[in-house]
Amino acid sequence: MFFGNKIKFKTQIPGPKSEAVLNRLKKLNGAWSLPYPFIQSNKGKGCYVKDIDGNVFLDFASQIASNPLGYNHPDLVKVGKKYAKISPLKRAGQDFPVEEHLEMLEELVSITPKRFDSAFLINSGAEAVENAVKIAMRKQQSSKVVVSFEGGFHGRTLGALSLTNTKKVHKQFYMSLNARRLPLDDTSIERFEHILSAEYSPEEVGCVIIEAVQGEGGYKVVPFDLMKKIRDITKKNNIPMICDEVQSGVGRTGKWWAYEYSGVVPDVQTSAKALQVGATISNKTMFPKEDGAISSTWGGGHLLDLALGIQTIRTIKKQNLLKHNTELGDYIRGRLIELSNKCDTIKNVRGLGLMNAFDLPSPKIRNNLLLGLLKKGIITLGCGPSGVRVIPPYVATEKEVDIFIDNLEKVNNTCTKSSFTHKGKICKYADCGVDHS
Ligand SMILES: Cc1ncc(COP(=O)(O)O)c(C=O)c1O
């Protein structure tokens, strides 16, 4: 039997089982960016997930926006059962396509603007960006420079990383494509026009890439009129515009794609995370005609990922979740604004649909608050220098939002005091903003 929809603690965080795994992982894992010290089990329901020590958390981070339907959604469990006895689940999808490949393309085309009539399926968000940039560059055959925005995050592969502008740790020591970075405000227009008049001719600009709502960089909603102005310049100069919807896409903002709010349609868009596979989506004329010009062994060939992504889109349609995300998002921002009126540490409430955030006075206080929330059994994630993402699964209701807000208020009242420090085992593994060494 499942544990019911309730936060529950059986052990301290991390519990002994999680700690044993974490210690082994720390030794063997070549990368380390773990924000929280617990190991998830495969048990969960809706917005709740259990760790291997039996503790139950309320998840307002949605696996970094890649778990839109929450834990063990019956539609997705059914898909899992259908594919349980099939091997190999991973096929060389570009060379040996599967029916699911076509079904995913059909679903994608059904939720994108009319001019997007084809897509290339790939494995991750960064690869979706890589291929978006590649197809844009092929159109601009004399590309010399690519353009992105301050605070933009587009992935960690070298091409995508050249366009990423969030933290130094992502970029230092790596070579970059020739890239220019525009500020994310009205001055960007003047700066962009200057690049086009003084540095490069329009045909030398391979692409402009933008997130309509910045993710990792701080959940900033790009003003709709700024999106329009950027689109106008790219159109006027025939420069391909890419909207990166890896984090904001597939309904999270209450529309299928966040750029829809501004009324612009880019030349190319990406998707991944909630889609379960990566996708570069555009008009057929943007894609290369030669065989093999873009490809990948597993691109579009992971049967289960495809089937889960297809079902995710169908379930969002069936359960009318775009409307739900819009309404619940309004409720979340309403409750956050109420709280920010009471607590002067909670600032800049912002977002669209279920892609929301607020800021705290400093990175240290933010990190303390994230850990404080975890100690209350609530999983959230930071963004930007001092932001907190509020990104529940689409199956969340006002009840879960109220639990989140009540706990946020309590944690805010303690963790934001200047004398506050976290204590206990948790500090060995997580960044609580204090040097415990
Ligand atoms: C907007 C955006 N683009 C690209 C990426 C890279 O995706 P992935 O981590 O799947 O490579 C991310 C990941 O957070 C993202 O948020």
CSV table of C-alpha atoms and ligand atoms in Angstrom, one decimal:
chain,number,residue,atom,x,y,z
A,1,MET,CA,0.0,0.0,0.0
A,2,PHE,CA,1.1,3.5,-0.7
A,3,PHE,CA,1.9,5.9,2.2
A,4,GLY,CA,-0.9,8.5,1.4
A,5,ASN,CA,-0.4,12.1,0.4
A,6,LYS,CA,1.4,13.5,3.4
A,7,ILE,CA,4.9,14.7,4.3
A,8,LYS,CA,6.4,12.2,6.7
A,9,PHE,CA,9.7,11.7,8.5
A,10,LYS,CA,11.1,8.4,9.6
A,11,THR,CA,14.7,9.5,10.0
A,12,GLN,CA,16.9,12.6,9.9
A,13,ILE,CA,18.0,13.8,6.5
A,14,PRO,CA,19.9,12.0,5.2
A,15,GLY,CA,18.7,8.7,6.7
A,16,PRO,CA,21.2,5.9,7.0
A,17,LYS,CA,20.4,4.2,3.7
A,18,SER,CA,20.6,7.4,1.8
A,19,GLU,CA,23.9,8.3,3.6
A,20,ALA,CA,25.5,5.0,2.6
A,21,VAL,CA,24.5,5.5,-1.1
A,22,LEU,CA,25.6,9.1,-1.0
A,23,ASN,CA,29.0,8.3,0.4
A,24,ARG,CA,29.6,5.7,-2.4
A,25,LEU,CA,28.2,8.1,-5.0
A,26,LYS,CA,30.5,10.8,-3.9
A,27,LYS,CA,33.5,8.6,-4.5
A,28,LEU,CA,32.4,7.1,-7.8
A,29,ASN,CA,30.4,9.8,-9.5
A,30,GLY,CA,32.5,11.9,-11.8
A,31,ALA,CA,30.3,15.0,-11.4
A,32,TRP,CA,28.9,16.5,-8.2
A,33,SER,CA,26.1,19.0,-8.2
A,34,LEU,CA,23.7,17.5,-5.8
A,35,PRO,CA,21.6,20.1,-4.0
A,36,TYR,CA,20.1,17.8,-1.4
A,37,PRO,CA,21.2,14.7,0.5
A,38,PHE,CA,18.6,12.0,0.1
A,39,ILE,CA,18.2,9.2,-2.4
A,40,GLN,CA,14.8,8.9,-4.0
A,41,SER,CA,12.9,5.5,-4.1
A,42,ASN,CA,10.6,4.6,-6.9
A,43,LYS,CA,7.6,5.0,-4.6
A,44,GLY,CA,5.6,8.2,-5.0
A,45,LYS,CA,2.2,9.5,-5.8
A,46,GLY,CA,1.1,12.8,-7.4
A,47,CYS,CA,3.3,15.5,-5.8
A,48,TYR,CA,4.8,13.2,-3.1
A,49,VAL,CA,7.9,11.1,-3.3
A,50,LYS,CA,9.5,8.7,-0.8
A,51,ASP,CA,13.2,8.3,-0.2
A,52,ILE,CA,14.9,5.0,0.5
A,53,ASP,CA,14.7,5.6,4.2
A,54,GLY,CA,10.9,6.0,4.1
A,55,ASN,CA,10.7,9.8,4.4
A,56,VAL,CA,8.0,11.4,2.3
A,57,PHE,CA,8.6,14.7,0.6
A,58,LEU,CA,6.3,17.2,-1.2
A,59,ASP,CA,8.0,17.9,-4.5
A,60,PHE,CA,7.8,21.5,-5.7
A,61,ALA,CA,10.8,21.0,-8.0
A,62,SER,CA,9.3,18.4,-10.4
A,63,GLN,CA,12.7,16.9,-11.3
A,64,ILE,CA,13.8,20.2,-12.6
A,65,ALA,CA,10.5,20.6,-14.6
A,66,SER,CA,11.0,17.2,-16.2
A,67,ASN,CA,8.3,15.4,-14.3
A,68,PRO,CA,5.1,17.3,-15.3
A,69,LEU,CA,2.6,14.6,-14.3
A,70,GLY,CA,4.0,13.8,-10.9
A,71,TYR,CA,4.8,10.4,-9.4
A,72,ASN,CA,3.2,7.3,-10.7
A,73,HIS,CA,0.6,8.9,-12.8
A,74,PRO,CA,-1.7,6.0,-13.8
A,75,ASP,CA,-1.5,6.9,-17.5
A,76,LEU,CA,2.3,6.7,-17.4
A,77,VAL,CA,2.4,3.6,-15.3
A,78,LYS,CA,0.2,1.9,-17.9
A,79,VAL,CA,2.7,2.9,-20.6
A,80,GLY,CA,5.6,1.5,-18.5
A,81,LYS,CA,3.7,-1.8,-18.1
A,82,LYS,CA,3.2,-2.0,-21.9
A,83,TYR,CA,6.9,-1.6,-22.5
A,84,ALA,CA,8.2,-3.7,-19.6
A,85,LYS,CA,8.9,-6.8,-21.6
A,86,ILE,CA,10.4,-5.2,-24.7
A,87,SER,CA,14.1,-5.2,-25.4
A,88,PRO,CA,16.0,-3.3,-26.7
A,89,LEU,CA,14.1,-0.2,-25.4
A,90,LYS,CA,16.7,2.0,-27.0
A,91,ARG,CA,16.8,1.8,-30.8
A,92,ALA,CA,19.0,3.6,-33.3
A,93,GLY,CA,16.0,5.7,-34.1
A,94,GLN,CA,17.3,7.9,-37.0
A,95,ASP,CA,18.5,4.8,-39.0
A,96,PHE,CA,15.9,2.4,-37.8
A,97,PRO,CA,12.8,4.4,-36.9
A,98,VAL,CA,9.9,3.1,-34.8
A,99,GLU,CA,6.2,3.9,-35.0
A,100,GLU,CA,6.5,5.8,-31.7
A,101,HIS,CA,8.9,8.2,-33.5
A,102,LEU,CA,6.1,9.2,-35.9
A,103,GLU,CA,3.5,9.4,-33.2
A,104,MET,CA,5.7,11.8,-31.2
A,105,LEU,CA,6.3,14.0,-34.2
A,106,GLU,CA,2.5,14.1,-34.9
A,107,GLU,CA,1.8,15.0,-31.3
A,108,LEU,CA,4.4,17.7,-31.3
A,109,VAL,CA,3.2,19.2,-34.5
A,110,SER,CA,-0.3,19.2,-33.0
A,111,ILE,CA,0.7,21.5,-30.2
A,112,THR,CA,3.0,24.0,-32.0
A,113,PRO,CA,2.2,26.9,-34.4
A,114,LYS,CA,1.2,26.0,-37.9
A,115,ARG,CA,4.5,26.9,-39.5
A,116,PHE,CA,6.2,24.3,-37.3
A,117,ASP,CA,5.5,21.2,-39.4
A,118,SER,CA,8.5,19.0,-38.6
A,119,ALA,CA,10.9,18.2,-35.8
A,120,PHE,CA,14.2,16.3,-35.2
A,121,LEU,CA,14.2,14.1,-32.1
A,122,ILE,CA,17.2,13.8,-29.9
A,123,ASN,CA,18.2,12.8,-26.4
A,124,SER,CA,18.6,15.9,-24.2
A,125,GLY,CA,17.9,19.6,-24.0
A,126,ALA,CA,21.5,20.6,-24.8
A,127,GLU,CA,21.3,18.4,-28.0
A,128,ALA,CA,18.0,20.0,-28.9
A,129,VAL,CA,19.8,23.4,-28.7
A,130,GLU,CA,22.9,22.2,-30.6
A,131,ASN,CA,20.7,21.1,-33.5
A,132,ALA,CA,18.6,24.2,-33.4
A,133,VAL,CA,21.8,26.3,-33.7
A,134,LYS,CA,23.1,24.0,-36.4
A,135,ILE,CA,20.1,24.2,-38.6
A,136,ALA,CA,20.0,28.0,-38.1
A,137,MET,CA,23.6,28.3,-39.2
A,138,ARG,CA,23.0,26.3,-42.3
A,139,LYS,CA,20.5,28.8,-43.4
A,140,GLN,CA,22.9,31.6,-42.6
A,141,GLN,CA,25.8,30.2,-44.6
A,142,SER,CA,28.2,32.9,-43.7
A,143,SER,CA,27.6,32.7,-39.9
A,144,LYS,CA,30.4,34.2,-37.9
A,145,VAL,CA,28.6,34.9,-34.6
A,146,VAL,CA,25.8,33.7,-32.4
A,147,VAL,CA,23.7,35.9,-30.1
A,148,SER,CA,22.2,35.1,-26.7
A,149,PHE,CA,21.1,36.9,-23.5
A,150,GLU,CA,22.5,37.6,-20.1
A,151,GLY,CA,21.2,35.0,-17.7
A,152,GLY,CA,20.4,32.6,-20.5
A,153,PHE,CA,20.9,28.9,-20.0
A,154,HIS,CA,21.0,26.6,-23.0
A,155,GLY,CA,22.9,23.6,-21.8
A,156,ARG,CA,26.5,22.4,-21.2
A,157,THR,CA,27.7,20.8,-24.5
A,158,LEU,CA,30.2,23.1,-26.1
A,159,GLY,CA,28.0,24.7,-28.7
A,160,ALA,CA,25.1,25.3,-26.3
A,161,LEU,CA,27.5,26.3,-23.6
A,162,SER,CA,28.8,29.1,-25.8
A,163,LEU,CA,25.3,30.6,-25.6
A,164,THR,CA,24.8,29.9,-21.9
A,165,ASN,CA,25.5,32.9,-19.6
A,166,THR,CA,24.6,32.0,-16.1
A,167,LYS,CA,27.5,30.8,-13.8
A,168,LYS,CA,31.2,31.0,-14.3
A,169,VAL,CA,31.6,27.4,-13.2
A,170,HIS,CA,29.7,26.3,-16.3
A,171,LYS,CA,32.0,28.1,-18.8
A,172,GLN,CA,35.4,28.6,-17.3
A,173,PHE,CA,38.2,26.5,-19.0
A,174,TYR,CA,36.1,25.9,-22.2
A,175,MET,CA,36.5,27.3,-25.7
A,176,SER,CA,33.5,29.0,-27.1
A,177,LEU,CA,31.8,29.7,-30.4
A,178,ASN,CA,32.1,33.4,-31.2
A,179,ALA,CA,29.1,34.7,-29.3
A,180,ARG,CA,27.7,38.0,-28.3
A,181,ARG,CA,25.5,38.5,-25.2
A,182,LEU,CA,22.7,41.0,-25.0
A,183,PRO,CA,21.2,42.4,-21.8
A,184,LEU,CA,17.7,41.2,-21.0
A,185,ASP,CA,16.1,44.6,-21.0
A,186,ASP,CA,15.2,47.4,-23.5
A,187,THR,CA,18.8,48.3,-24.0
A,188,SER,CA,19.3,45.0,-25.8
A,189,ILE,CA,17.6,46.4,-28.9
A,190,GLU,CA,20.1,49.3,-29.2
A,191,ARG,CA,23.0,46.8,-28.5
A,192,PHE,CA,21.7,44.4,-31.1
A,193,GLU,CA,21.3,47.1,-33.6
A,194,HIS,CA,24.8,48.2,-32.9
A,195,ILE,CA,26.2,44.7,-33.5
A,196,LEU,CA,24.4,44.7,-36.8
A,197,SER,CA,25.6,48.1,-37.9
A,198,ALA,CA,29.1,48.1,-36.5
A,199,GLU,CA,30.3,44.5,-36.0
A,200,TYR,CA,28.6,42.0,-38.3
A,201,SER,CA,26.3,42.1,-41.3
A,202,PRO,CA,23.0,40.4,-40.7
A,203,GLU,CA,23.9,37.3,-42.8
A,204,GLU,CA,26.9,36.7,-40.5
A,205,VAL,CA,24.6,36.3,-37.4
A,206,GLY,CA,24.0,32.6,-37.2
A,207,CYS,CA,21.1,32.9,-34.8
A,208,VAL,CA,19.6,34.7,-31.8
A,209,ILE,CA,18.5,32.4,-29.0
A,210,ILE,CA,16.2,33.3,-26.1
A,211,GLU,CA,14.2,31.7,-23.3
A,212,ALA,CA,10.8,33.4,-23.1
A,213,VAL,CA,11.0,32.7,-19.4
A,214,GLN,CA,14.6,32.2,-18.3
A,215,GLY,CA,15.1,29.1,-16.2
A,216,GLU,CA,18.4,28.5,-14.5
A,217,GLY,CA,19.2,32.2,-14.9
A,218,GLY,CA,16.4,33.3,-12.5
A,219,TYR,CA,12.9,32.6,-13.8
A,220,LYS,CA,12.7,36.0,-15.4
A,221,VAL,CA,9.8,36.5,-17.7
A,222,VAL,CA,11.0,38.3,-20.8
A,223,PRO,CA,8.6,41.3,-21.3
A,224,PHE,CA,6.3,40.5,-24.1
A,225,ASP,CA,7.0,43.8,-26.0
A,226,LEU,CA,10.8,43.0,-25.8
A,227,MET,CA,10.2,39.6,-27.3
A,228,LYS,CA,8.2,41.3,-30.1
A,229,LYS,CA,11.0,43.8,-30.7
A,230,ILE,CA,13.6,41.1,-30.9
A,231,ARG,CA,11.5,39.2,-33.3
A,232,ASP,CA,11.0,42.3,-35.4
A,233,ILE,CA,14.7,42.8,-35.8
A,234,THR,CA,15.4,39.2,-36.6
A,235,LYS,CA,12.6,39.1,-39.2
A,236,LYS,CA,13.7,42.4,-40.8
A,237,ASN,CA,17.3,41.1,-41.1
A,238,ASN,CA,16.5,37.5,-41.9
A,239,ILE,CA,18.3,36.2,-38.8
A,240,PRO,CA,17.0,32.9,-37.4
A,241,MET,CA,15.4,33.3,-34.0
A,242,ILE,CA,15.4,30.3,-31.7
A,243,CYS,CA,13.1,30.0,-28.6
A,244,ASP,CA,14.6,27.6,-26.1
A,245,GLU,CA,11.6,25.9,-24.5
A,246,VAL,CA,13.5,23.1,-22.8
A,247,GLN,CA,12.4,24.2,-19.3
A,248,SER,CA,9.3,26.3,-20.0
A,249,GLY,CA,7.6,24.2,-22.6
A,250,VAL,CA,5.0,21.4,-22.8
A,251,GLY,CA,2.4,23.4,-20.9
A,252,ARG,CA,4.2,24.4,-17.7
A,253,THR,CA,3.4,28.1,-18.2
A,254,GLY,CA,-0.3,27.4,-19.0
A,255,LYS,CA,0.4,27.6,-22.7
A,256,TRP,CA,2.1,24.8,-24.6
A,257,TRP,CA,5.1,27.2,-25.1
A,258,ALA,CA,6.0,30.3,-23.1
A,259,TYR,CA,6.7,32.4,-26.3
A,260,GLU,CA,3.0,32.1,-27.1
A,261,TYR,CA,2.3,34.8,-24.5
A,262,SER,CA,4.1,37.4,-26.5
A,263,GLY,CA,2.5,36.5,-29.8
A,264,VAL,CA,5.8,35.8,-31.5
A,265,VAL,CA,6.5,32.7,-33.5
A,266,PRO,CA,10.3,32.0,-33.8
A,267,ASP,CA,12.0,30.2,-36.7
A,268,VAL,CA,13.1,27.3,-34.5
A,269,GLN,CA,12.2,26.1,-31.1
A,270,THR,CA,13.5,23.4,-28.7
A,271,SER,CA,11.8,21.1,-26.3
A,272,ALA,CA,13.0,18.5,-23.8
A,273,LYS,CA,12.6,17.9,-20.0
A,274,ALA,CA,8.8,17.5,-19.8
A,275,LEU,CA,8.7,16.0,-23.3
A,276,GLN,CA,11.0,13.1,-22.0
A,277,VAL,CA,13.0,13.3,-25.2
A,278,GLY,CA,14.8,16.3,-26.9
A,279,ALA,CA,13.3,18.0,-29.9
A,280,THR,CA,14.4,20.6,-32.4
A,281,ILE,CA,11.2,21.9,-34.0
A,282,SER,CA,10.8,24.0,-37.1
A,283,ASN,CA,9.5,24.3,-40.6
A,284,LYS,CA,10.6,21.5,-42.9
A,285,THR,CA,12.4,24.1,-45.1
A,286,MET,CA,14.8,24.8,-42.2
A,287,PHE,CA,16.1,21.3,-42.0
A,288,PRO,CA,19.0,20.1,-44.2
A,289,LYS,CA,18.0,18.0,-47.2
A,290,GLU,CA,21.2,15.9,-47.3
A,291,ASP,CA,21.1,12.5,-45.6
A,292,GLY,CA,23.0,12.5,-42.3
A,293,ALA,CA,23.6,16.2,-42.1
A,294,ILE,CA,22.1,16.0,-38.6
A,295,SER,CA,21.6,12.7,-36.9
A,296,SER,CA,22.4,10.7,-33.7
A,297,THR,CA,22.3,7.0,-32.9
A,298,TRP,CA,19.6,7.2,-30.3
A,299,GLY,CA,17.8,10.2,-31.7
A,300,GLY,CA,14.1,9.4,-31.7
A,301,GLY,CA,14.7,5.8,-30.9
A,302,HIS,CA,14.1,5.3,-27.2
A,303,LEU,CA,10.7,3.5,-27.2
A,304,LEU,CA,9.8,4.2,-23.5
A,305,ASP,CA,10.9,7.8,-23.5
A,306,LEU,CA,8.9,8.4,-26.7
A,307,ALA,CA,5.9,6.6,-25.4
A,308,LEU,CA,6.0,8.5,-22.1
A,309,GLY,CA,6.4,11.8,-23.9
A,310,ILE,CA,3.5,11.0,-26.3
A,311,GLN,CA,1.3,10.1,-23.3
A,312,THR,CA,2.3,13.2,-21.4
A,313,ILE,CA,1.0,15.4,-24.2
A,314,ARG,CA,-2.2,13.3,-24.5
A,315,THR,CA,-2.8,13.4,-20.7
A,316,ILE,CA,-2.3,17.2,-20.6
A,317,LYS,CA,-4.9,17.5,-23.4
A,318,LYS,CA,-7.3,15.0,-21.8
A,319,GLN,CA,-7.1,16.5,-18.3
A,320,ASN,CA,-7.2,20.1,-19.6
A,321,LEU,CA,-4.0,20.8,-17.7
A,322,LEU,CA,-3.1,24.1,-19.5
A,323,LYS,CA,-6.2,25.7,-17.9
A,324,HIS,CA,-5.4,24.1,-14.6
A,325,ASN,CA,-1.8,25.3,-14.7
A,326,THR,CA,-2.9,28.9,-15.5
A,327,GLU,CA,-5.4,28.9,-12.7
A,328,LEU,CA,-3.2,27.2,-10.1
A,329,GLY,CA,-0.4,29.5,-11.2
A,330,ASP,CA,-2.5,32.6,-10.4
A,331,TYR,CA,-3.3,31.1,-7.0
A,332,ILE,CA,0.4,30.4,-6.3
A,333,ARG,CA,1.4,33.9,-7.2
A,334,GLY,CA,-1.5,35.3,-5.2
A,335,ARG,CA,-0.4,33.4,-2.1
A,336,LEU,CA,3.2,34.3,-2.6
A,337,ILE,CA,2.4,38.0,-2.9
A,338,GLU,CA,0.3,37.8,0.3
A,339,LEU,CA,3.4,36.3,2.0
A,340,SER,CA,5.7,38.9,0.5
A,341,ASN,CA,3.4,41.7,1.9
A,342,LYS,CA,3.9,40.1,5.4
A,343,CYS,CA,7.6,39.2,5.1
A,344,ASP,CA,10.0,41.7,3.7
A,345,THR,CA,12.6,39.0,2.9
A,346,ILE,CA,10.3,37.5,0.1
A,347,LYS,CA,10.6,39.7,-3.0
A,348,ASN,CA,10.0,39.8,-6.7
A,349,VAL,CA,7.3,37.2,-7.0
A,350,ARG,CA,7.0,36.4,-10.7
A,351,GLY,CA,6.1,33.8,-13.2
A,352,LEU,CA,3.6,32.4,-15.7
A,353,GLY,CA,1.4,29.4,-15.0
A,354,LEU,CA,3.3,26.9,-12.9
A,355,MET,CA,6.7,28.4,-13.6
A,356,ASN,CA,7.1,30.8,-10.7
A,357,ALA,CA,9.9,32.1,-8.4
A,358,PHE,CA,10.6,34.7,-5.8
A,359,ASP,CA,13.9,36.2,-4.4
A,360,LEU,CA,15.5,36.3,-1.0
A,361,PRO,CA,17.9,39.0,0.2
A,362,SER,CA,21.1,37.0,-0.5
A,363,PRO,CA,22.4,33.7,-2.0
A,364,LYS,CA,23.3,32.6,1.6
A,365,ILE,CA,19.8,33.3,2.9
A,366,ARG,CA,18.3,31.6,-0.2
A,367,ASN,CA,20.4,28.5,0.4
A,368,ASN,CA,19.5,28.4,4.0
A,369,LEU,CA,15.8,28.7,3.1
A,370,LEU,CA,16.0,25.8,0.5
A,371,LEU,CA,17.5,23.6,3.2
A,372,GLY,CA,15.0,24.7,5.8
A,373,LEU,CA,12.2,23.8,3.4
A,374,LEU,CA,13.8,20.4,2.9
A,375,LYS,CA,13.9,19.8,6.6
A,376,LYS,CA,10.2,20.5,6.6
A,377,GLY,CA,9.8,17.9,3.8
A,378,ILE,CA,9.5,20.2,0.8
A,379,ILE,CA,11.7,20.0,-2.2
A,380,THR,CA,12.4,23.2,-4.1
A,381,LEU,CA,15.3,24.5,-6.2
A,382,GLY,CA,17.2,27.7,-6.5
A,383,CYS,CA,17.6,29.8,-9.6
A,384,GLY,CA,19.6,32.9,-10.4
A,385,PRO,CA,21.7,34.4,-7.6
A,386,SER,CA,19.0,34.4,-4.9
A,387,GLY,CA,15.8,33.0,-6.4
A,388,VAL,CA,13.7,30.0,-5.4
A,389,ARG,CA,11.8,28.1,-8.1
A,390,VAL,CA,8.2,27.1,-7.4
A,391,ILE,CA,7.5,24.4,-10.0
A,392,PRO,CA,5.1,21.8,-8.7
A,393,PRO,CA,3.9,19.0,-11.0
A,394,TYR,CA,0.8,19.8,-13.0
A,395,VAL,CA,-1.3,17.5,-10.8
A,396,ALA,CA,-0.8,19.8,-7.8
A,397,THR,CA,-3.9,21.4,-6.2
A,398,GLU,CA,-4.5,24.4,-4.0
A,399,LYS,CA,-4.1,22.0,-1.0
A,400,GLU,CA,-0.5,21.3,-1.8
A,401,VAL,CA,0.1,25.0,-2.5
A,402,ASP,CA,-1.3,25.9,0.9
A,403,ILE,CA,1.0,23.3,2.6
A,404,PHE,CA,4.0,24.8,0.7
A,405,ILE,CA,3.1,28.4,1.7
A,406,ASP,CA,2.5,27.6,5.4
A,407,ASN,CA,5.9,25.9,5.6
A,408,LEU,CA,7.6,28.6,3.6
A,409,GLU,CA,6.3,31.2,6.0
A,410,LYS,CA,7.6,29.2,9.0
A,411,VAL,CA,11.0,28.6,7.4
A,412,ASN,CA,11.3,32.1,6.3
A,413,ASN,CA,10.7,33.4,9.8
A,414,THR,CA,13.7,31.4,11.1
A,415,CYS,CA,16.1,30.8,8.3
A,416,THR,CA,16.4,34.5,7.2
A,417,LYS,CA,17.6,35.7,10.6
A,418,SER,CA,21.2,36.9,10.4
A,419,SER,CA,22.2,34.6,13.4
A,420,PHE,CA,20.7,31.5,11.8
A,421,THR,CA,22.8,28.4,11.1
A,422,HIS,CA,21.7,24.9,10.1
A,423,LYS,CA,22.9,22.1,12.3
A,424,GLY,CA,23.1,18.3,11.9
A,425,LYS,CA,24.2,15.7,9.4
A,426,ILE,CA,22.5,17.5,6.5
A,427,CYS,CA,25.2,20.2,6.5
A,428,LYS,CA,27.8,17.6,5.5
A,429,TYR,CA,26.2,17.1,2.1
A,430,ALA,CA,24.2,20.2,1.3
A,431,ASP,CA,25.0,23.9,0.7
A,432,CYS,CA,23.4,25.6,3.7
A,433,GLY,CA,25.3,28.8,3.1
A,434,VAL,CA,27.5,28.3,6.1
A,435,ASP,CA,31.1,27.1,6.1
A,436,HIS,CA,31.0,24.1,8.5
A,437,SER,CA,34.5,22.9,7.7
B,1,LIG,C1,16.3,26.4,-21.1
B,1,LIG,C2,17.2,25.2,-21.1
B,1,LIG,N1,17.9,24.8,-22.2
B,1,LIG,C3,18.7,23.8,-22.3
B,1,LIG,C4,18.9,23.0,-21.1
B,1,LIG,C5,19.8,21.8,-21.2
B,1,LIG,O1,19.0,20.6,-21.1
B,1,LIG,P1,19.7,19.3,-20.7
B,1,LIG,O2,20.1,19.4,-19.2
B,1,LIG,O3,18.7,18.2,-20.9
B,1,LIG,O4,20.9,19.1,-21.6
B,1,LIG,C6,18.2,23.3,-19.9
B,1,LIG,C7,18.5,22.5,-18.7
B,1,LIG,O5,18.2,22.9,-17.6
B,1,LIG,C8,17.4,24.5,-19.9
B,1,LIG,O6,16.7,24.8,-18.8
